[in-house]
Coordinates of N, CA and C in Angstrom, one line a residue:
X1 N 3.6 24.3 15.1 CA 3.9 23.0 14.5 C 2.2 22.5 14.2
X2 N 2.0 22.0 13.0 CA 0.9 21.7 12.5 C 0.5 20.2 12.8
X3 N -0.8 20.1 12.7 CA -1.2 18.7 13.4 C -0.5 17.4 12.5
X4 N -0.3 17.6 11.1 CA 0.4 16.7 10.4 C 1.6 16.3 11.1
X5 N 2.6 17.3 11.1 CA 3.8 17.0 11.7 C 3.7 16.4 13.0
X6 N 2.6 17.0 13.8 CA 2.7 16.4 15.3 C 2.6 14.8 15.3
X7 N 1.4 14.6 14.4 CA 1.2 13.0 14.4 C 2.1 12.4 13.8
X8 N 2.8 12.9 12.8 CA 4.2 12.2 12.1 C 5.4 11.8 13.2
X9 N 5.7 12.7 14.1 CA 6.3 12.8 15.1 C 6.0 11.7 16.0
X10 N 4.8 11.8 16.4 CA 4.2 10.8 17.2 C 4.3 9.2 16.7
X11 N 4.1 9.0 15.3 CA 4.1 7.7 14.7 C 5.8 7.3 14.8
X12 N 6.4 8.1 14.3 CA 8.0 8.0 14.6 C 8.3 7.3 16.0
X13 N 7.9 8.2 17.1 CA 8.3 7.9 18.3 C 7.5 6.6 18.8
X14 N 6.1 6.4 18.4 CA 5.6 5.1 18.8 C 6.4 3.8 18.2
X15 N 6.9 4.1 16.9 CA 7.4 3.0 16.1 C 8.8 2.7 16.9
X16 N 9.6 3.8 17.4 CA 10.8 3.5 18.0 C 10.5 2.8 19.2
X17 N 9.6 3.3 20.1 CA 9.2 2.7 21.3 C 9.0 1.2 21.3
X18 N 8.3 0.7 20.1 CA 7.8 -0.7 19.8 C 9.0 -1.4 19.5
X19 N 9.9 -0.8 18.6 CA 11.2 -1.5 18.3 C 12.1 -1.5 19.3
X20 N 12.2 -0.7 20.3 CA 13.2 -0.9 21.3 C 12.9 -1.9 22.5
X21 N 11.4 -2.1 22.6 CA 10.8 -3.1 23.5 C 11.5 -4.5 23.2
X22 N 12.0 -4.8 22.1 CA 12.3 -6.2 21.8 C 13.9 -6.4 22.2
X23 N 14.5 -5.2 22.2 CA 15.8 -5.3 22.6 C 16.3 -5.8 23.9
X24 N 15.6 -5.5 24.9 CA 16.0 -6.3 26.1 C 16.0 -7.9 26.0
X25 N 14.8 -8.4 25.5 CA 14.7 -9.9 25.1 C 15.8 -10.4 24.2
X26 N 16.3 -9.5 23.3 CA 17.4 -9.8 22.4 C 18.6 -10.2 23.3
X27 N 18.8 -8.9 24.1 CA 20.0 -9.1 24.9 C 20.0 -10.2 26.0
X28 N 18.8 -10.5 26.7 CA 18.9 -11.5 27.5 C 19.1 -12.9 26.9
X29 N 18.3 -13.2 25.8 CA 18.5 -14.5 25.2 C 20.0 -14.5 24.6
X30 N 20.7 -13.6 24.3 CA 22.0 -14.0 23.8 C 22.8 -13.8 25.0
X31 N 22.7 -13.2 26.2 CA 23.6 -13.4 27.3 C 23.3 -14.8 28.1
X32 N 22.2 -15.4 28.0 CA 21.9 -16.4 28.7 C 22.2 -17.9 28.0
X33 N 22.2 -17.5 26.6 CA 22.0 -18.8 25.5 C 21.0 -19.5 25.8
X34 N 19.8 -19.0 25.9 CA 18.6 -19.8 26.5 C 17.4 -19.0 25.9
X35 N 16.5 -19.9 25.0 CA 15.4 -19.3 24.6 C 14.3 -20.1 25.0
X36 N 14.4 -20.9 26.0 CA 13.1 -21.8 26.4 C 11.9 -21.0 26.8
X37 N 11.9 -19.7 27.1 CA 10.8 -19.1 27.4 C 10.1 -18.4 26.2
X38 N 10.8 -18.4 25.3 CA 10.1 -17.7 24.0 C 9.2 -18.9 23.2
X39 N 8.1 -18.1 22.9 CA 7.2 -18.8 22.0 C 7.5 -18.5 20.5
X40 N 8.2 -19.5 19.8 CA 8.3 -19.5 18.4 C 7.1 -19.2 17.5
X41 N 5.9 -19.8 18.0 CA 4.7 -19.5 17.2 C 4.2 -18.2 17.2
X42 N 4.3 -17.6 18.5 CA 4.2 -16.0 18.6 C 5.0 -15.1 17.8
X43 N 6.2 -15.5 17.7 CA 7.1 -14.6 17.0 C 7.0 -14.8 15.3
X44 N 6.5 -16.2 15.1 CA 6.2 -16.0 13.7 C 5.0 -15.4 13.2
X45 N 4.1 -15.5 14.1 CA 2.9 -14.9 13.7 C 3.1 -13.1 13.7
X46 N 3.7 -12.8 14.6 CA 4.2 -11.4 14.8 C 4.8 -10.9 13.5
X47 N 5.9 -11.9 13.1 CA 6.6 -11.4 11.9 C 5.7 -11.4 10.8
X48 N 4.8 -12.2 10.6 CA 3.8 -12.3 9.4 C 3.1 -11.1 9.4
X49 N 2.6 -10.7 10.4 CA 1.6 -9.5 10.3 C 2.5 -8.2 10.2
X50 N 3.9 -8.1 10.6 CA 4.6 -7.1 10.3 C 5.0 -7.1 8.8
X51 N 5.1 -8.2 8.3 CA 5.4 -8.2 6.9 C 4.3 -7.6 6.0
X52 N 3.1 -8.1 6.5 CA 2.0 -7.4 5.7 C 1.6 -6.0 6.0
X53 N 2.1 -5.3 7.3 CA 2.0 -3.9 7.4 C 3.0 -3.6 6.4
X54 N 4.1 -4.1 6.4 CA 5.3 -3.5 5.6 C 5.0 -3.4 4.1
X55 N 4.3 -4.4 3.4 CA 4.0 -4.5 2.3 C 2.9 -3.4 2.0
X56 N 1.8 -2.9 2.9 CA 0.9 -2.0 2.8 C 1.9 -0.6 2.9
X57 N 2.8 -0.3 3.9 CA 3.3 0.9 3.8 C 4.0 1.3 2.5
X58 N 4.8 0.0 2.0 CA 5.4 0.4 0.9 C 4.3 0.7 -0.3
X59 N 3.2 0.3 -0.3 CA 2.2 0.5 -1.3 C 1.8 2.0 -1.3
X60 N 1.5 2.4 0.0 CA 1.3 3.7 0.3 C 2.3 4.7 0.4
X61 N 3.6 4.3 0.5 CA 4.7 5.1 0.5 C 4.6 6.0 1.8
X62 N 4.4 5.4 3.1 CA 4.4 5.7 4.3 C 5.8 5.7 5.1
X63 N 6.6 6.8 4.9 CA 7.9 6.4 5.6 C 7.9 6.1 7.2
X64 N 7.1 6.6 7.8 CA 6.9 6.3 9.3 C 6.6 4.8 9.2
X65 N 5.7 4.1 8.7 CA 5.4 2.8 8.8 C 6.4 1.9 8.1
X66 N 7.2 2.5 7.2 CA 8.4 1.7 6.3 C 9.5 1.7 7.3
X67 N 9.7 2.9 7.9 CA 11.0 2.9 9.1 C 10.6 2.0 10.1
X68 N 9.5 2.2 11.0 CA 9.1 1.5 12.0 C 8.9 0.0 11.8
X69 N 8.2 -0.4 10.8 CA 8.1 -1.9 10.5 C 9.7 -2.5 9.9
X70 N 10.3 -1.6 9.2 CA 11.6 -2.4 8.8 C 12.5 -2.6 9.9
X71 N 12.5 -1.8 10.8 CA 13.3 -1.8 12.1 C 13.0 -2.8 13.0
X72 N 11.4 -3.1 13.0 CA 10.8 -4.2 14.0 C 10.9 -5.4 13.3
X73 N 11.1 -5.5 12.0 CA 11.1 -6.7 11.3 C 12.5 -7.2 11.5
X74 N 13.6 -6.3 11.4 CA 14.9 -6.8 11.7 C 15.2 -7.4 13.0
X75 N 14.7 -6.6 14.1 CA 15.0 -7.1 15.5 C 14.0 -8.3 15.9
X76 N 12.8 -8.5 15.1 CA 12.2 -9.8 15.6 C 13.1 -10.9 14.9
X77 N 13.5 -10.8 13.5 CA 14.2 -11.6 12.9 C 15.3 -12.0 13.5
X78 N 16.2 -11.2 14.3 CA 17.2 -11.6 15.1 C 16.9 -12.3 16.2
X79 N 15.7 -11.9 16.8 CA 15.2 -12.9 18.0 C 14.8 -14.2 17.7
X80 N 14.1 -14.3 16.3 CA 13.6 -15.5 15.7 C 15.1 -16.4 15.5
X81 N 16.1 -15.9 15.2 CA 17.2 -16.7 14.7 C 18.0 -16.9 16.1
X82 N 18.0 -16.3 16.9 CA 18.4 -16.5 18.4 C 17.6 -17.8 19.0
X83 N 16.1 -17.5 18.9 CA 15.5 -18.6 19.4 C 15.8 -20.0 18.9
X84 N 15.8 -20.1 17.8 CA 16.3 -21.5 16.8 C 17.5 -21.9 17.4
X85 N 18.5 -20.9 17.3 CA 19.9 -21.2 17.6 C 20.0 -21.9 19.0
X86 N 19.4 -21.1 20.1 CA 19.8 -21.5 21.5 C 18.8 -22.5 22.0
X87 N 17.5 -22.8 21.2 CA 16.6 -23.9 21.5 C 17.4 -25.4 21.4
X88 N 17.9 -25.2 20.0 CA 18.5 -26.5 19.7 C 19.6 -26.8 20.6
X89 N 20.4 -25.9 21.2 CA 21.5 -26.3 22.1 C 20.9 -26.9 23.3
X90 N 19.8 -26.6 23.7 CA 19.3 -26.7 25.1 C 18.6 -28.0 25.0
X91 N 18.1 -28.8 23.9 CA 17.3 -29.9 23.8 C 18.3 -31.0 24.7
X92 N 17.8 -32.0 25.1 CA 18.3 -33.2 25.7 C 19.1 -33.9 24.9
X93 N 20.0 -34.7 25.4 CA 20.8 -35.6 24.2 C 19.9 -36.4 23.3
X94 N 18.9 -37.0 24.0 CA 17.9 -37.9 23.4 C 17.3 -37.1 22.3
X95 N 16.8 -36.0 22.0 CA 15.9 -35.5 21.3 C 16.8 -34.6 20.2
X96 N 18.1 -34.5 20.1 CA 19.2 -33.9 19.1 C 19.2 -35.0 17.7

């Protein structure tokens, strides 16, 4: 195995680990129907940074970054949707 192949595998594995790390939070938010502990500003800033990396990856045609960031953007987008969906349901009646 040459060094380029090794680092490509390393990059794909790292991307998968980062993507999988958000899945427990998605599951917890969906099961509890509560997003009170999530920071929407963090998620939006994260999504902005990942979008910029995706644009760069598309520009340089780096499939590892395109794959990893595409999956990460999808999963973070799901978490943002859940955050808005369940945060509004949990507001006190006076704030709805």
